[in-house]
Tab-separated table of C-alpha atoms in Angstrom:
chain	number	residue	atom	x	y	z
A	1	UNK	CA	103.313	125.173	113.112
A	2	UNK	CA	102.046	124.694	116.107
A	3	UNK	CA	103.682	123.377	118.965
A	4	UNK	CA	101.477	120.157	119.418
A	5	UNK	CA	101.355	118.964	115.701
A	6	UNK	CA	102.367	115.627	115.252
A	7	UNK	CA	102.354	112.633	112.947
A	8	UNK	CA	102.453	109.062	113.682
A	9	UNK	CA	104.151	106.592	111.259
A	10	UNK	CA	103.404	102.948	111.446
A	11	UNK	CA	105.895	100.541	110.137
A	12	UNK	CA	107.052	96.667	110.503
A	13	UNK	CA	110.574	95.265	111.148
A	14	UNK	CA	109.989	92.589	108.363
A	15	UNK	CA	113.095	93.427	106.374
A	16	UNK	CA	114.408	97.112	106.358
A	17	UNK	CA	112.662	98.757	103.933
A	18	UNK	CA	109.444	99.536	105.682
A	19	UNK	CA	111.809	101.333	108.442
A	20	UNK	CA	114.064	102.929	105.840
A	21	UNK	CA	111.005	104.408	104.002
A	22	UNK	CA	109.500	105.773	107.677
A	23	UNK	CA	112.748	107.232	108.895
A	24	UNK	CA	113.186	109.060	105.453
A	25	UNK	CA	109.671	110.438	105.631
A	26	UNK	CA	109.954	111.412	109.371
A	27	UNK	CA	113.162	113.673	108.430
A	28	UNK	CA	111.317	115.236	105.853
A	29	UNK	CA	108.503	116.089	107.941
A	30	UNK	CA	110.884	117.589	110.729
A	31	UNK	CA	111.982	119.749	107.992
A	32	UNK	CA	108.857	120.953	107.022
A	33	UNK	CA	108.042	122.311	110.684
A	34	UNK	CA	106.190	119.186	111.770
A	35	UNK	CA	106.964	119.345	115.592
A	36	UNK	CA	106.816	115.720	116.487
A	37	UNK	CA	107.073	112.717	114.061
A	38	UNK	CA	106.435	109.401	115.823
A	39	UNK	CA	107.429	106.170	114.596
A	40	UNK	CA	105.585	102.982	115.728
A	41	UNK	CA	106.273	99.103	115.191
A	42	UNK	CA	103.264	98.190	116.052
A	43	UNK	CA	103.424	94.549	116.115
A	44	UNK	CA	106.860	94.788	117.870
A	45	UNK	CA	105.199	96.702	120.455
A	46	UNK	CA	101.698	95.249	121.155
A	47	UNK	CA	102.739	91.674	120.315
A	48	UNK	CA	106.683	91.141	120.880
A	49	UNK	CA	106.557	87.242	120.568
A	50	UNK	CA	104.219	87.056	117.733
A	51	UNK	CA	106.163	89.962	116.118
A	52	UNK	CA	109.498	87.571	116.871
A	53	UNK	CA	108.013	84.367	115.528
A	54	UNK	CA	106.373	85.800	112.261
A	55	UNK	CA	109.812	87.549	111.638
A	56	UNK	CA	111.548	84.237	111.689
A	57	UNK	CA	108.977	82.315	109.901
A	58	UNK	CA	109.146	85.202	107.442
A	59	UNK	CA	112.748	84.973	106.773
A	60	UNK	CA	112.938	81.322	107.153
A	61	UNK	CA	110.110	81.375	104.200
A	62	UNK	CA	112.527	83.026	101.813
A	63	UNK	CA	115.412	80.936	102.308
A	64	UNK	CA	114.024	77.170	102.648
A	65	UNK	CA	110.131	77.372	101.287
A	66	UNK	CA	110.238	80.564	99.093
A	67	UNK	CA	107.741	78.992	96.783
A	68	UNK	CA	104.917	78.265	99.872
A	69	UNK	CA	105.591	82.004	100.491
A	70	UNK	CA	104.809	82.863	96.813
A	71	UNK	CA	101.658	80.939	97.127
A	72	UNK	CA	100.366	82.549	99.664
A	73	UNK	CA	101.302	85.904	98.411
A	74	UNK	CA	99.549	85.057	95.065
A	75	UNK	CA	96.571	83.555	96.668
A	76	UNK	CA	95.853	86.871	99.163
A	77	UNK	CA	96.980	89.256	96.456
A	78	UNK	CA	93.365	90.365	95.885
A	79	UNK	CA	92.235	89.871	99.091
A	80	UNK	CA	89.088	92.445	99.874
A	81	UNK	CA	89.132	94.745	102.679
A	82	UNK	CA	86.241	93.171	104.481
A	83	UNK	CA	87.209	89.856	104.056
A	84	UNK	CA	87.284	87.412	106.826
A	85	UNK	CA	90.925	87.022	106.503
A	86	UNK	CA	91.223	90.412	106.400
A	87	UNK	CA	89.337	91.190	109.401
A	88	UNK	CA	91.943	89.032	110.949
A	89	UNK	CA	95.076	90.205	109.632
A	90	UNK	CA	94.193	93.812	110.215
A	91	UNK	CA	93.261	92.886	113.773
A	92	UNK	CA	96.369	92.843	115.867
A	93	UNK	CA	97.458	96.082	117.824
A	94	UNK	CA	94.224	97.546	118.558
A	95	UNK	CA	95.206	97.991	122.238
A	96	UNK	CA	98.159	99.708	121.746
A	97	UNK	CA	96.955	101.699	119.114
A	98	UNK	CA	94.304	103.343	121.354
A	99	UNK	CA	97.028	103.947	124.185
A	100	UNK	CA	99.092	105.682	121.225
A	101	UNK	CA	96.340	107.944	119.801
A	102	UNK	CA	94.682	108.936	123.169
A	103	UNK	CA	98.080	109.748	124.678
A	104	UNK	CA	99.997	111.574	121.671
A	105	UNK	CA	96.509	112.849	119.556
A	106	UNK	CA	98.183	112.814	116.310
A	107	UNK	CA	96.912	115.081	113.073
A	108	UNK	CA	98.042	112.545	110.490
A	109	UNK	CA	98.801	108.801	110.483
A	110	UNK	CA	100.903	107.343	107.597
A	111	UNK	CA	101.512	103.557	106.988
A	112	UNK	CA	104.484	101.898	105.565
A	113	UNK	CA	103.769	98.574	106.089
A	114	UNK	CA	100.142	97.153	105.561
A	115	UNK	CA	99.181	96.509	109.443
A	116	UNK	CA	95.698	98.455	108.657
A	117	UNK	CA	94.046	98.095	111.934
A	118	UNK	CA	93.170	101.955	112.050
A	119	UNK	CA	91.458	102.370	108.681
A	120	UNK	CA	89.672	98.694	109.776
A	121	UNK	CA	87.996	100.637	112.891
A	122	UNK	CA	87.981	103.937	111.613
A	123	UNK	CA	83.962	103.697	111.562
A	124	UNK	CA	83.276	102.073	114.541
A	125	UNK	CA	85.544	104.538	116.384
A	126	UNK	CA	84.637	107.384	115.030
A	127	UNK	CA	88.184	108.405	113.905
A	128	UNK	CA	88.632	112.012	111.980
A	129	UNK	CA	91.909	111.878	111.509
A	130	UNK	CA	93.305	111.434	107.900
A	131	UNK	CA	94.919	107.704	107.224
A	132	UNK	CA	97.905	107.779	104.461
A	133	UNK	CA	99.559	104.503	102.763
A	134	UNK	CA	102.911	104.796	101.314
A	135	UNK	CA	103.763	102.174	99.043
A	136	UNK	CA	107.343	100.403	99.476
A	137	UNK	CA	107.356	97.489	96.715
A	138	UNK	CA	106.377	97.867	92.969
A	139	UNK	CA	103.408	95.130	93.199
A	140	UNK	CA	99.933	96.186	94.385
A	141	UNK	CA	98.988	93.557	96.732
A	142	UNK	CA	95.386	93.618	98.569
A	143	UNK	CA	97.013	94.411	102.225
A	144	UNK	CA	97.453	98.052	101.001
A	145	UNK	CA	93.830	98.859	99.828
A	146	UNK	CA	91.055	99.922	102.111
A	147	UNK	CA	87.991	102.223	101.405
A	148	UNK	CA	89.067	104.419	104.754
A	149	UNK	CA	92.657	105.312	103.211
A	150	UNK	CA	92.407	108.829	102.591
A	151	UNK	CA	95.578	108.714	100.063
A	152	UNK	CA	98.128	106.578	98.759
A	153	UNK	CA	101.717	107.174	97.353
A	154	UNK	CA	102.777	104.960	95.065
A	155	UNK	CA	106.290	104.277	93.253
A	156	UNK	CA	105.101	104.004	89.697
A	157	UNK	CA	102.641	104.999	87.146
A	158	UNK	CA	101.560	101.305	86.686
A	159	UNK	CA	100.544	101.013	90.358
A	160	UNK	CA	98.348	104.151	89.978
A	161	UNK	CA	96.648	102.407	86.988
A	162	UNK	CA	95.998	99.080	88.888
A	163	UNK	CA	94.809	100.783	92.015
A	164	UNK	CA	92.705	102.588	89.951
A	165	UNK	CA	91.027	99.738	88.484
A	166	UNK	CA	90.706	97.867	91.721
A	167	UNK	CA	88.317	100.747	92.811
A	168	UNK	CA	90.655	103.681	94.237
A	169	UNK	CA	89.098	106.818	93.351
A	170	UNK	CA	92.063	108.563	91.159
A	171	UNK	CA	92.154	111.842	93.430
A	172	UNK	CA	93.517	109.587	96.025
A	173	UNK	CA	96.752	108.322	94.345
A	174	UNK	CA	100.011	110.212	93.841
A	175	UNK	CA	102.941	109.048	92.129
A	176	UNK	CA	106.102	110.023	94.183
A	177	UNK	CA	108.516	106.818	94.027
A	178	UNK	CA	109.605	105.512	97.511
A	179	UNK	CA	110.994	107.537	100.094
A	180	UNK	CA	114.726	107.070	100.291
A	181	UNK	CA	117.758	107.913	102.910
A	182	UNK	CA	118.802	111.381	102.116
A	183	UNK	CA	122.097	110.334	101.047
A	184	UNK	CA	120.197	109.042	97.797
A	185	UNK	CA	118.326	112.373	97.434
A	186	UNK	CA	121.868	114.080	96.967
A	187	UNK	CA	122.588	112.274	93.968
A	188	UNK	CA	122.677	114.799	90.967
A	189	UNK	CA	119.735	114.310	88.522
A	190	UNK	CA	121.466	114.917	85.365
A	191	UNK	CA	123.015	112.168	83.847
A	192	UNK	CA	126.373	114.144	82.773
A	193	UNK	CA	126.676	115.308	86.658
A	194	UNK	CA	126.285	111.625	87.762
A	195	UNK	CA	128.770	110.562	85.452
A	196	UNK	CA	131.332	113.256	86.494
A	197	UNK	CA	130.711	112.045	90.181
A	198	UNK	CA	131.074	108.417	89.564
A	199	UNK	CA	134.627	108.916	88.096
A	200	UNK	CA	135.228	111.013	91.381
A	201	UNK	CA	134.113	108.443	93.347
A	202	UNK	CA	135.773	105.733	92.061
A	203	UNK	CA	139.402	107.295	92.317
A	204	UNK	CA	138.619	108.067	95.921
A	205	UNK	CA	137.904	104.503	96.666
A	206	UNK	CA	141.107	103.179	95.335
A	207	UNK	CA	139.278	102.130	91.811
A	208	UNK	CA	139.953	102.560	88.175
A	209	UNK	CA	137.953	105.349	87.043
A	210	UNK	CA	137.943	103.731	83.310
A	211	UNK	CA	137.051	100.123	84.215
A	212	UNK	CA	133.973	98.677	84.093
A	213	UNK	CA	133.119	98.292	87.820
A	214	UNK	CA	130.070	95.779	89.137
A	215	UNK	CA	128.624	96.080	92.631
A	216	UNK	CA	127.844	93.028	94.267
A	217	UNK	CA	125.344	93.343	97.276
A	218	UNK	CA	126.393	89.718	98.547
A	219	UNK	CA	125.077	90.020	101.870
A	220	UNK	CA	121.890	89.493	100.446
A	221	UNK	CA	122.688	85.936	99.066
A	222	UNK	CA	124.410	84.689	102.601
A	223	UNK	CA	126.771	82.010	101.429
A	224	UNK	CA	129.827	82.033	99.408
A	225	UNK	CA	128.267	79.480	96.664
A	226	UNK	CA	125.759	81.902	95.530
A	227	UNK	CA	128.089	84.687	94.726
A	228	UNK	CA	131.445	82.887	94.114
A	229	UNK	CA	130.279	82.311	89.761
A	230	UNK	CA	129.514	86.211	89.514
A	231	UNK	CA	132.650	87.170	91.332
A	232	UNK	CA	134.736	84.955	89.142
A	233	UNK	CA	133.285	86.313	85.952
A	234	UNK	CA	134.482	90.049	86.907
A	235	UNK	CA	137.295	89.092	88.807
A	236	UNK	CA	139.178	87.283	85.676
A	237	UNK	CA	138.418	90.164	83.319
A	238	UNK	CA	141.264	92.754	82.748
A	239	UNK	CA	138.364	95.533	81.937
A	240	UNK	CA	136.563	95.164	84.878
A	241	UNK	CA	136.550	95.708	88.549
A	242	UNK	CA	134.406	94.377	91.355
A	243	UNK	CA	133.107	95.916	94.722
A	244	UNK	CA	131.439	93.208	96.780
A	245	UNK	CA	129.388	94.333	99.605
A	246	UNK	CA	128.950	91.609	102.515
A	247	UNK	CA	126.716	93.998	104.728
A	248	UNK	CA	126.712	92.069	108.417
A	249	UNK	CA	127.851	88.607	107.220
A	250	UNK	CA	131.261	88.439	108.583
A	251	UNK	CA	131.795	84.814	107.787
A	252	UNK	CA	130.947	85.815	103.971
A	253	UNK	CA	133.303	88.843	104.240
A	254	UNK	CA	136.203	86.703	105.635
A	255	UNK	CA	135.865	84.114	103.195
A	256	UNK	CA	135.665	86.314	100.178
A	257	UNK	CA	138.887	88.501	101.410
A	258	UNK	CA	140.634	85.139	101.551
A	259	UNK	CA	139.803	84.290	97.824
A	260	UNK	CA	140.067	87.547	96.294
A	261	UNK	CA	142.804	89.723	98.580
A	262	UNK	CA	145.494	89.630	96.696
A	263	UNK	CA	143.690	91.103	93.295
A	264	UNK	CA	144.071	94.670	92.496
A	265	UNK	CA	140.364	94.587	91.138
A	266	UNK	CA	138.214	93.260	93.853
A	267	UNK	CA	137.514	95.104	96.941
A	268	UNK	CA	135.362	93.299	99.593
A	269	UNK	CA	133.615	95.140	102.424
A	270	UNK	CA	131.334	94.526	105.355
A	271	UNK	CA	128.500	97.117	106.773
A	272	UNK	CA	128.592	100.255	104.948
A	273	UNK	CA	126.750	103.440	105.730
A	274	UNK	CA	127.658	104.754	102.003
A	275	UNK	CA	125.630	102.541	99.917
A	276	UNK	CA	124.936	105.443	98.095
A	277	UNK	CA	127.946	106.222	96.777
A	278	UNK	CA	128.975	102.729	96.010
A	279	UNK	CA	125.757	102.462	93.965
A	280	UNK	CA	126.391	105.698	92.298
A	281	UNK	CA	130.333	104.836	91.368
A	282	UNK	CA	129.107	101.500	89.540
A	283	UNK	CA	128.054	100.523	86.063
A	284	UNK	CA	125.750	97.802	87.109
A	285	UNK	CA	124.608	95.650	90.391
A	286	UNK	CA	123.903	92.454	91.543
A	287	UNK	CA	121.375	92.263	93.747
A	288	UNK	CA	117.848	90.764	95.075
A	289	UNK	CA	114.984	92.970	94.182
A	290	UNK	CA	113.717	94.523	97.501
A	291	UNK	CA	111.516	97.302	97.095
A	292	UNK	CA	113.958	100.251	98.792
A	293	UNK	CA	116.872	98.294	96.665
A	294	UNK	CA	115.305	98.830	93.502
A	295	UNK	CA	114.388	102.033	94.057
A	296	UNK	CA	118.284	102.937	95.188
A	297	UNK	CA	119.373	101.374	91.972
A	298	UNK	CA	116.624	103.727	89.709
A	299	UNK	CA	117.779	106.684	91.821
A	300	UNK	CA	121.810	106.004	90.616
A	301	UNK	CA	120.665	104.636	87.258
A	302	UNK	CA	122.009	101.667	88.150
A	303	UNK	CA	120.638	98.598	85.850
A	304	UNK	CA	120.371	95.402	87.959
A	305	UNK	CA	121.097	91.932	87.811
A	306	UNK	CA	118.729	89.517	90.078
A	307	UNK	CA	119.570	86.309	91.243
A	308	UNK	CA	116.433	83.851	91.781
A	309	UNK	CA	114.019	86.633	93.034
A	310	UNK	CA	112.105	84.813	95.892
A	311	UNK	CA	108.191	84.221	94.744
A	312	UNK	CA	105.971	87.260	96.471
A	313	UNK	CA	107.060	90.943	96.136
A	314	UNK	CA	110.268	90.249	95.318
A	315	UNK	CA	109.270	88.139	92.233
A	316	UNK	CA	106.874	91.154	91.390
A	317	UNK	CA	109.457	93.841	91.509
A	318	UNK	CA	111.416	91.842	89.368
A	319	UNK	CA	109.327	91.369	86.882
A	320	UNK	CA	108.405	94.910	86.693
A	321	UNK	CA	112.097	96.070	86.259
A	322	UNK	CA	112.411	93.312	83.492
A	323	UNK	CA	109.337	94.753	81.891
A	324	UNK	CA	110.800	98.281	82.119
A	325	UNK	CA	114.148	97.422	80.285
A	326	UNK	CA	116.464	97.826	83.269
A	327	UNK	CA	116.978	94.556	84.814
A	328	UNK	CA	118.086	91.105	83.934
A	329	UNK	CA	116.214	87.902	85.732
A	330	UNK	CA	118.330	85.094	86.136
A	331	UNK	CA	117.624	81.535	87.694
A	332	UNK	CA	121.190	80.257	88.823
A	333	UNK	CA	124.543	82.053	89.714
A	334	UNK	CA	125.676	80.294	86.475
A	335	UNK	CA	123.386	82.028	84.321
A	336	UNK	CA	123.605	85.260	85.914
A	337	UNK	CA	127.337	85.289	85.629
A	338	UNK	CA	127.023	84.408	82.016
A	339	UNK	CA	124.471	87.366	81.610
A	340	UNK	CA	126.703	89.713	82.950
A	341	UNK	CA	129.691	88.667	81.170
A	342	UNK	CA	127.648	89.196	77.946
A	343	UNK	CA	126.257	92.678	79.152
A	344	UNK	CA	130.168	93.661	80.206
A	345	UNK	CA	130.842	92.755	76.519
A	346	UNK	CA	128.621	95.274	75.152
A	347	UNK	CA	128.502	98.439	76.894
A	348	UNK	CA	125.754	100.122	74.611
A	349	UNK	CA	123.475	97.800	76.287
A	350	UNK	CA	124.402	98.837	79.818
A	351	UNK	CA	123.924	102.429	78.371
A	352	UNK	CA	120.475	101.584	76.887
A	353	UNK	CA	119.044	100.789	80.367
A	354	UNK	CA	120.642	103.544	82.157
A	355	UNK	CA	118.882	105.372	79.655
A	356	UNK	CA	115.471	103.715	80.433
A	357	UNK	CA	116.348	104.326	83.762
A	358	UNK	CA	116.251	108.381	83.347
A	359	UNK	CA	112.487	107.882	82.593
A	360	UNK	CA	111.817	106.209	85.922
A	361	UNK	CA	113.486	108.806	88.040
A	362	UNK	CA	111.706	110.030	90.916
A	363	UNK	CA	114.102	111.838	93.394
A	364	UNK	CA	113.223	113.783	96.536
A	365	UNK	CA	110.361	111.311	96.923
A	366	UNK	CA	110.370	112.226	100.802
A	367	UNK	CA	110.428	115.621	100.457
A	368	UNK	CA	107.607	115.730	97.878
A	369	UNK	CA	105.249	113.237	99.947
A	370	UNK	CA	106.544	115.384	103.102
A	371	UNK	CA	105.128	118.584	101.374
A	372	UNK	CA	102.190	117.313	99.888
A	373	UNK	CA	101.061	115.760	103.237
A	374	UNK	CA	101.416	119.216	104.889
A	375	UNK	CA	99.473	120.978	102.314
A	376	UNK	CA	96.664	118.546	102.174
A	377	UNK	CA	96.246	117.650	105.663
A	378	UNK	CA	97.754	119.897	107.788
A	379	UNK	CA	97.802	123.291	106.147
A	380	UNK	CA	95.702	124.993	108.654
A	381	UNK	CA	98.209	123.806	111.666
A	382	UNK	CA	101.003	125.389	109.396
A	383	UNK	CA	99.432	128.564	109.166
A	384	UNK	CA	99.061	128.795	112.764
A	385	UNK	CA	95.298	128.760	112.832
A	386	UNK	CA	93.003	126.057	113.330
A	387	UNK	CA	94.602	122.620	114.276
A	388	UNK	CA	93.764	119.869	111.937
A	389	UNK	CA	90.848	117.634	113.502
A	390	UNK	CA	92.192	115.199	116.175
A	391	UNK	CA	91.149	111.948	116.515
A	392	UNK	CA	87.907	110.680	118.501
A	393	UNK	CA	87.723	107.617	119.894
A	394	UNK	CA	84.199	106.526	120.772
A	395	UNK	CA	83.110	103.485	122.910
A	396	UNK	CA	85.648	100.871	124.191
A	397	UNK	CA	88.212	98.775	121.892
A	398	UNK	CA	86.921	95.570	123.190
A	399	UNK	CA	83.336	96.491	121.616
A	400	UNK	CA	85.199	96.167	118.199
A	401	UNK	CA	85.505	92.371	119.135
A	402	UNK	CA	89.047	92.389	117.579
A	403	UNK	CA	91.201	93.423	120.235
A	404	UNK	CA	94.537	91.174	120.406
């Protein structure tokens, strides 16, 4: 690989999923011999105030006005690339993008978030560098689609079919799954090997290797009232044990430790970097259906119980999982607790869900995407011959009349 080979990955900080996918791809591209792989949070760098404001509104909409967010998501789901709304939505960050392209001269540009300023201006700027989209949810929103995207990497065959129906050429779509942290890629693919590893991890964690184990990602729900019903149904069972991960929500962790600290079959943890291990050692999980989390559960063969999915991409993810027979979607903690109790009484149902998940397994997504990108777009560079075309920027960014 020549010394000036460079890939630019554009992501956004609306949740952690887009950044996680970007970092995973970055690691894999570096291992493929790409010398420089740069990450750019475009909105944060170009418009920090707008970025902070929109992030706040985005997170608050999930908590206080989820149906409004869901309505906006639904109304724009089939938006067209050349619509006035699309022109406006993809117009932010043009000046910063131009600076980065002129300074770094990337041979490839990848999006893990649909802020498609470059596809929108590809013709006006005379841009020759390939543009790639890696989708990080299981629902195809119109923001991702643009005629100037050279290739799409999608998480499911269903999404590939929908993209074709919406006008994307089949040759421009690859079904790869979603790039995950390298710790998830180390998980055994074979079900028997995962079962052996599951028991080993339970022993290492101080858990009973033979008890049904439920993983509750409580940090996603924020407050004690939303997790108490679920916790109680497991804590009171002699044949089950519960692992609660509170993330960075320290008040919640302290409340739960105070409540369950004396029980042998309940463990409460705060932020962890061992999520792949906690998922692998569990029989099922209670969580929220973010695209990355969903993909991690699929990778671990971990059936999921989903509490009150927020309208928008999370609800779409939840419905996809439910259609695949690998999730239970519940609209209240009480209903979820009842569904979980029923499932623990019927281990054969959990086994059937795990078998169904085997068909959705797509290990090594980041490595496969990275390898395909190098072969498809940077092979000449890899062979040490002529460099792939560098971006050519014609005219002034102001002439696009969309500079922000």
